[in-house]
Coordinates of C-alpha atoms in Angstrom, one line a residue:
X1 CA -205.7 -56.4 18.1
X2 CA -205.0 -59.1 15.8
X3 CA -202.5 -58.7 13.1
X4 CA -203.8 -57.6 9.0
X5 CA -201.7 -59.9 7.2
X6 CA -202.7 -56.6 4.4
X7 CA -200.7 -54.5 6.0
X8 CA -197.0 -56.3 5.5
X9 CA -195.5 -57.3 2.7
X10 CA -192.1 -58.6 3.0
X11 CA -190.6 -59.5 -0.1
X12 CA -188.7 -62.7 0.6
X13 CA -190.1 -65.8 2.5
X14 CA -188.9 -68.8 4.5
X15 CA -192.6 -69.9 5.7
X16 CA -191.0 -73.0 7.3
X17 CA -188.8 -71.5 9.7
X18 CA -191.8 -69.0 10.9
X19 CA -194.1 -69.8 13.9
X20 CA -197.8 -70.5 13.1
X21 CA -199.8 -67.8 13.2
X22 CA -196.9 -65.4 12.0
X23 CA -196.3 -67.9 9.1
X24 CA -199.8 -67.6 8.4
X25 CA -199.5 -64.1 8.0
X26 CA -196.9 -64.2 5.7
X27 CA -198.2 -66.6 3.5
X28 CA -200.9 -64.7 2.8
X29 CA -198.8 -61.9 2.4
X30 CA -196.9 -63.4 -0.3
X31 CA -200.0 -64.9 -2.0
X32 CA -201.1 -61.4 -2.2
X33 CA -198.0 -60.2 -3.9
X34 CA -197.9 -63.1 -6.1
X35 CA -201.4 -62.4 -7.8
X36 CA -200.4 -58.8 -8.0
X37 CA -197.2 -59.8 -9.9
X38 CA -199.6 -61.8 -12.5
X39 CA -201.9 -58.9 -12.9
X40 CA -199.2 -56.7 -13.7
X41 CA -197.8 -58.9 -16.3
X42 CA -201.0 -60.6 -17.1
X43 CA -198.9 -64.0 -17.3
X44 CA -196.2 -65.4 -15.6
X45 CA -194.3 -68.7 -15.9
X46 CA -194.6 -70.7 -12.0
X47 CA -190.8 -71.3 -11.7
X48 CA -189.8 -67.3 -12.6
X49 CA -192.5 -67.1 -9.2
X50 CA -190.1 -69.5 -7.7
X51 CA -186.7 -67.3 -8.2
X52 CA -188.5 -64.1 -7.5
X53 CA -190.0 -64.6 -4.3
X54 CA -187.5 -67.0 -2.8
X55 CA -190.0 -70.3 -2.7
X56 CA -189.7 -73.9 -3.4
X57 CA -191.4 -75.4 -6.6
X58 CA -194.0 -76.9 -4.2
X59 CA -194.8 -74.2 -2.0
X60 CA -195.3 -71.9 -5.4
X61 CA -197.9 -74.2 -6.9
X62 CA -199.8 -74.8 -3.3
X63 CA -200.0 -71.1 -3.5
X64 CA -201.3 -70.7 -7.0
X65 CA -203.5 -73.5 -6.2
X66 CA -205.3 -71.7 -3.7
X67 CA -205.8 -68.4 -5.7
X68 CA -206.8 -70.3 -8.6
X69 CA -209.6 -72.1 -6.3
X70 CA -210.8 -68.7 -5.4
X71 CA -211.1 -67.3 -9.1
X72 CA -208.7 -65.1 -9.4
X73 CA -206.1 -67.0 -10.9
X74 CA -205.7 -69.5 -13.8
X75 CA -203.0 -72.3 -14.5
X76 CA -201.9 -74.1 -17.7
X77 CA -199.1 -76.1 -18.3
X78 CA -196.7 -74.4 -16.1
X79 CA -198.1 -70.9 -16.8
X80 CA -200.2 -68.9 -14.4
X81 CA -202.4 -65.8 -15.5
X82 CA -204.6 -63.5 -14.6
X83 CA -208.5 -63.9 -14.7
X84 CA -209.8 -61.7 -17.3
X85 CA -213.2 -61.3 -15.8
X86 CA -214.5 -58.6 -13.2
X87 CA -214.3 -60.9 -10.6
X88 CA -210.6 -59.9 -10.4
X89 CA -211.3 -56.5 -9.2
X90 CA -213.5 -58.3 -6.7
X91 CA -211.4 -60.8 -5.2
X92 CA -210.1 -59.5 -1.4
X93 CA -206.7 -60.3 -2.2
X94 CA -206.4 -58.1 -4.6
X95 CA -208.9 -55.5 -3.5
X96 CA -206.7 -54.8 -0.1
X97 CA -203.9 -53.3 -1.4
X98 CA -205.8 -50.6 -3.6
X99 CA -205.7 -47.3 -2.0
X100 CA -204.9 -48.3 1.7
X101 CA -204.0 -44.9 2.4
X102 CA -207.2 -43.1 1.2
X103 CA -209.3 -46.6 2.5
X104 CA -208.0 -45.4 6.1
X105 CA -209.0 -41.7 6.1
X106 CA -212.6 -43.0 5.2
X107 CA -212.6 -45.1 7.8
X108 CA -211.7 -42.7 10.8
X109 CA -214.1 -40.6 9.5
X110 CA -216.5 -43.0 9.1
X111 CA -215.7 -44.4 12.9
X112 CA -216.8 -40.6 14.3
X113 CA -220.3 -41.6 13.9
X114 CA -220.2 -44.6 16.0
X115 CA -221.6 -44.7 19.5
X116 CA -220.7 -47.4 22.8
X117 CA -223.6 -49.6 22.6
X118 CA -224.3 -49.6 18.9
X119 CA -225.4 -52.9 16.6
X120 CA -223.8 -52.5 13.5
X121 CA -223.5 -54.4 10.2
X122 CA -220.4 -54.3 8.4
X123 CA -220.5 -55.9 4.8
X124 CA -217.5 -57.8 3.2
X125 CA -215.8 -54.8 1.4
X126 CA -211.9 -53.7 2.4
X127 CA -212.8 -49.9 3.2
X128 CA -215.3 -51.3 5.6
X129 CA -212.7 -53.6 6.9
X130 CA -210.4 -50.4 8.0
X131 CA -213.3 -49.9 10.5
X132 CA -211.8 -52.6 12.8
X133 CA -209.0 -50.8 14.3
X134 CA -211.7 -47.7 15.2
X135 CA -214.1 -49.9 16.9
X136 CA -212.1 -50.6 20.1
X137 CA -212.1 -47.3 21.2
X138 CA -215.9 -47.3 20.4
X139 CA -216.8 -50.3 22.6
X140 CA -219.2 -52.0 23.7
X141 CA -220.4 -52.8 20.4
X142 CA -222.1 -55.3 18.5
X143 CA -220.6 -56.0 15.0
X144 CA -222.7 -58.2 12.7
X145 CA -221.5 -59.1 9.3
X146 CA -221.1 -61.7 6.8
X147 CA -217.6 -61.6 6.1
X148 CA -215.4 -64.3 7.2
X149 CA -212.3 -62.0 7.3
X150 CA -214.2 -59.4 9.5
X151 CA -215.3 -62.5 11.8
X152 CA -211.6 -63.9 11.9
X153 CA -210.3 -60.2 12.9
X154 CA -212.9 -59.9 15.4
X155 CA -213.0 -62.7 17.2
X156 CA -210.9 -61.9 20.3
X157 CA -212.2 -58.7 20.1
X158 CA -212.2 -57.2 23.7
X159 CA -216.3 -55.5 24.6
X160 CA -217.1 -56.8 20.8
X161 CA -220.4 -58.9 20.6
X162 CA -219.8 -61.0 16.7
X163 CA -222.6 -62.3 15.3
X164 CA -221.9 -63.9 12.3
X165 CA -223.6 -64.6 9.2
X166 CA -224.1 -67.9 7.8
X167 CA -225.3 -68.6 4.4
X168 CA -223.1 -69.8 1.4
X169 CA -219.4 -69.3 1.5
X170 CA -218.3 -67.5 -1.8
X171 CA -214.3 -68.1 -1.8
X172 CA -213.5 -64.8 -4.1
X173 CA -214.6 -62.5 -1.2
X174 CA -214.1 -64.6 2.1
X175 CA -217.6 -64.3 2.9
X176 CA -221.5 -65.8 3.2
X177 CA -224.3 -64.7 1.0
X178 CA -227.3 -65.9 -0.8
X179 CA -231.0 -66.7 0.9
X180 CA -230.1 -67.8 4.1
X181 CA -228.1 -65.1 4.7
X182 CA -230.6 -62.6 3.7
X183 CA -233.2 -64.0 5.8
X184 CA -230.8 -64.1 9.1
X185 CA -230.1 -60.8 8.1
X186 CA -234.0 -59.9 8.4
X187 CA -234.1 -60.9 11.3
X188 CA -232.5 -58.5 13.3
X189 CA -232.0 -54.7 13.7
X190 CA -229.2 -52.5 13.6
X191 CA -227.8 -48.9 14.3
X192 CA -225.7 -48.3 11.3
X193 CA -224.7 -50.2 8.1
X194 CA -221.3 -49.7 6.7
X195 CA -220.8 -50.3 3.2
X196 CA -218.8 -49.9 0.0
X197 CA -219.8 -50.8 -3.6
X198 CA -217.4 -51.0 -6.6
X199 CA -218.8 -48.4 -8.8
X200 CA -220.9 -44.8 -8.9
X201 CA -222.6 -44.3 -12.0
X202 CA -225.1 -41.3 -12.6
X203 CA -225.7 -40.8 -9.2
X204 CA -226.2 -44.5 -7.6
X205 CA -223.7 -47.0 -6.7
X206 CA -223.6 -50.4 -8.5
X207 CA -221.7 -54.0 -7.8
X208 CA -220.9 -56.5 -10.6
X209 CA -222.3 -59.6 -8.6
X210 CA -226.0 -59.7 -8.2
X211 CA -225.9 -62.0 -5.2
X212 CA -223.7 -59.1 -3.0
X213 CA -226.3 -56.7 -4.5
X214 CA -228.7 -58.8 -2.6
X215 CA -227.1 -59.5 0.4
X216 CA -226.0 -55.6 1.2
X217 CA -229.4 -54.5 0.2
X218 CA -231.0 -56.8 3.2
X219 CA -228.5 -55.5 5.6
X220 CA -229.9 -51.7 3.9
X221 CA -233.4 -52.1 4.5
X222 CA -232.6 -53.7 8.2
X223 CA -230.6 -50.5 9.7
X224 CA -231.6 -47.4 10.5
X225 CA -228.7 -45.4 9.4
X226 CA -226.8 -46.2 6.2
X227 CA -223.1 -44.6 5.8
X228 CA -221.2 -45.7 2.5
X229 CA -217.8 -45.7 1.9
X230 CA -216.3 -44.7 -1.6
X231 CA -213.0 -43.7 -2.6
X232 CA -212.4 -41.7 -5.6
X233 CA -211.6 -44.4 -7.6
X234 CA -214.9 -46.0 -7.8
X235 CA -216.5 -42.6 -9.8
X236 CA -214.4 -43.5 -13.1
X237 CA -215.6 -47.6 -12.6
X238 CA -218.5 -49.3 -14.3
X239 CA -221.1 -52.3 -12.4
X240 CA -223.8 -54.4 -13.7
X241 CA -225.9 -54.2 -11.3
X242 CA -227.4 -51.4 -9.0
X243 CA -227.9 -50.8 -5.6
X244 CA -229.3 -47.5 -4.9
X245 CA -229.4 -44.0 -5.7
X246 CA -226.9 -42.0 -3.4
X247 CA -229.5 -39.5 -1.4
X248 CA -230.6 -43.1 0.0
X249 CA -227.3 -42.9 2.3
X250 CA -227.4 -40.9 5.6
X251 CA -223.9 -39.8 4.9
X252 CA -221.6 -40.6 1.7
X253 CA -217.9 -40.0 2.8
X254 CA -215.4 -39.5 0.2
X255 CA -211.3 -39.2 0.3
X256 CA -209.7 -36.2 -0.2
X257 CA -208.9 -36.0 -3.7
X258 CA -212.3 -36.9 -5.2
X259 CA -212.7 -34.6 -8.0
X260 CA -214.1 -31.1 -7.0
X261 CA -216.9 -30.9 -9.8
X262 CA -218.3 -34.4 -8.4
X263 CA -218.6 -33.4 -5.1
X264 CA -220.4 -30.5 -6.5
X265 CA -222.7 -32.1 -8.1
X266 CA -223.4 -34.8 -5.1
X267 CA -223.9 -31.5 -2.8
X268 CA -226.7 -30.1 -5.4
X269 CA -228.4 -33.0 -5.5
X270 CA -228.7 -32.9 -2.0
X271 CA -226.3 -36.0 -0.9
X272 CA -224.6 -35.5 2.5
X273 CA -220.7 -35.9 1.2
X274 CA -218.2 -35.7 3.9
X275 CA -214.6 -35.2 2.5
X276 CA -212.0 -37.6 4.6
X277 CA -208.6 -36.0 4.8
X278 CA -205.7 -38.2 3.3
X279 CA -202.3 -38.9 5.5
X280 CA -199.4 -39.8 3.6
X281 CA -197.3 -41.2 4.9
X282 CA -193.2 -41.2 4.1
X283 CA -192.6 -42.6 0.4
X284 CA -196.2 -42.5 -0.6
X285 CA -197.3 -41.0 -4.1
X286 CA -199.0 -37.9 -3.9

C-alpha cells in the first residue's frame, strides 16, 4: 500500500539528496510540521524555520508559499502566522495529526461493517481516510469519493474500483465539491457512506463550510447505510452549519474515552453508539 506521508515525521531534512517519491513524502512531512510550529506560536519569523528544521532560505519560503496558497498560512515581511479563521482547523495538514491514535480505533471498527463487493463513498475527512489500510482485506470494493488525497492513496489499489469525483478543487481540504460534484454524486448508488464532521452540538453534527455541508449531504441521501465517524474531541467543538441529527446515522462510532454521560445520553435518545477501543502505543499520552 502506498506510503501516508501523515504517518512520519522526521525532524531534520535534506529533500535534495532523497529520491522522488520518498522526497515527496518528506516534504510534506515537514510542511506539516512547519504549520504546526506556527500554530503553536501563532507567529514565527521564516529564517528561525530555516535553523530549526535544517532548510535553505529558498526551500523554507517554497514551503510557506504553498501552505499560504492553501489558507492556512499567512506571510508578511519575513514573518509567517497562523490563520486566525476556522478554516485552520479544517485544513488536512493540520487536521492529520490530531488524534491519530483514537482516528485509527474508529476506523477498524468502522472497517467491520464492510463487505467484498461493496460501493462505498468516503468523504474528504482524515478519520475516514484511516479506512484505507482496512479496505484491502475487504476487497473487491468500489470506493467513490471526492477527495484527491483518498484518490492519490488509492490509485494502485489492488481489487479497488476508484471512481473519482470531479467538481471544483478546494486547496484547504485536497478535494472536489460544489454543483457538479453533487450532481455526479446523484448519480449513482452506494452501500455505505463514511463520514466525519467537525462538530456535535445538541444532538446533530455540524461543519463550518456550507459547501462540504452540501457535498456530504448528497453522498447521505445517495447510500443506503450511513456510519459516522467522531472522536471525542468534536463533542466540546462548535460549526456553523448543520448536517443532521445523529439518529439519522445507521451506526455513530465513538473512541474510547468519549465522556460516559454523552454516550448516555446518545443511547437514550436512541442513537446506535459503538465505543472503538484505543491502542496506545509506547510513549503515547494516556
Amino acid at each position: 500500500m502506498a506510503h501516508n506521508p501523515h504517518d512520519t515525521l522526521p525532524g531534520v531534512f535534506t529533500a535534495d539528496t532523497l529520491p522522488g517519491d520518498s522526497r515527496q513524502a518528506r516534504q510534506q512531512a515537514r510542511r506539516q510540521l512547519i504549520a504546526e510550529a506556527v500554530m503553536a506560536e501563532g507567529a514565527v519569523r521564516i529564517e528561525d524555520l530555516t535553523a530549526r528544521f535544517g532548510i535553505s532560505l529558498m526551500t523554507a519560503h517554497r514551503d510557506i508559499d504553498e501552505m499560504v496558497e492553501r489558507g492556512l498560512l499567512h506571510k508578511s515581511r519575513g514573518v509567517v502566522s497562523a490563520t486566525s479563521t476556522s478554516l485552520v482547523e479544517s485544513s488536512d495538514i493540520y487536521r492529520a495529526t490530531r488524534q491519530l491514535e483514537e482516528k485509527q480505533a474508529i476506523a477498524e471498527v468502522a472497517a467491520s461493517y464492510l463487505e467484498p463487493g461493496q460501493a462505498l463513498f468516503m468523504d474528504d475527512s482524515t478519520t475516514v481516510f484511516q479506512l484505507v489500510r482496512q479496505l484491502y482485506a475487504k476487497a473487491p470494493l468500489t470506493v467513490i469519493t471526492n477527495s484527491l488525497t483518498l484518490m492519490n492513496e488509492l490509485r494502485n489499489g489492488r481489487d479497488i474500483t476508484l471512481m473519482g469525483l470531479g467538481g471544483q478543487y478546494h486547496p484547504w481540504c485536497n478535494a472536489f465539491m460544489g454543483r457538479m460534484t453533487r450532481e455526479e454524486i446523484a448519480s449513482l448508488r452506494a452501500d455505505i457512506f463514511f463520514v466525519s464532521m467537525s462538530a456535535i452540538v445538541d444532538d446533530a453534527v455540524f461543519h463550518q463550510s456550507a459547501e462540504t455541508v452540501e457535498t456530504k449531504r448528497a453522498m447521505f441521501e445517495s447510500a443506503q447505510k450511513r456510519i459516522l465517524l467522531m472522536d471525542h474531541t468534536k463533542f466540546g467543538r462548535r460549526a456553523l452549519h448543520r448536517f443532521a441529527d445523529l439518529r439519522e446515522f445507521d451506526v455513530v462510532i465513538v473512541n474510547q474515552g468519549t465522556p460516559l454521560p454523552l454516550l448516555r445520553r446518545m443511547q437514550d435518545n436512541g442513537v446506535n453508539v459503538v465505543v472503538a477501543p484505543v491502542k496506545r502505543t509506547a510513549g503515547s499520552p494516556e
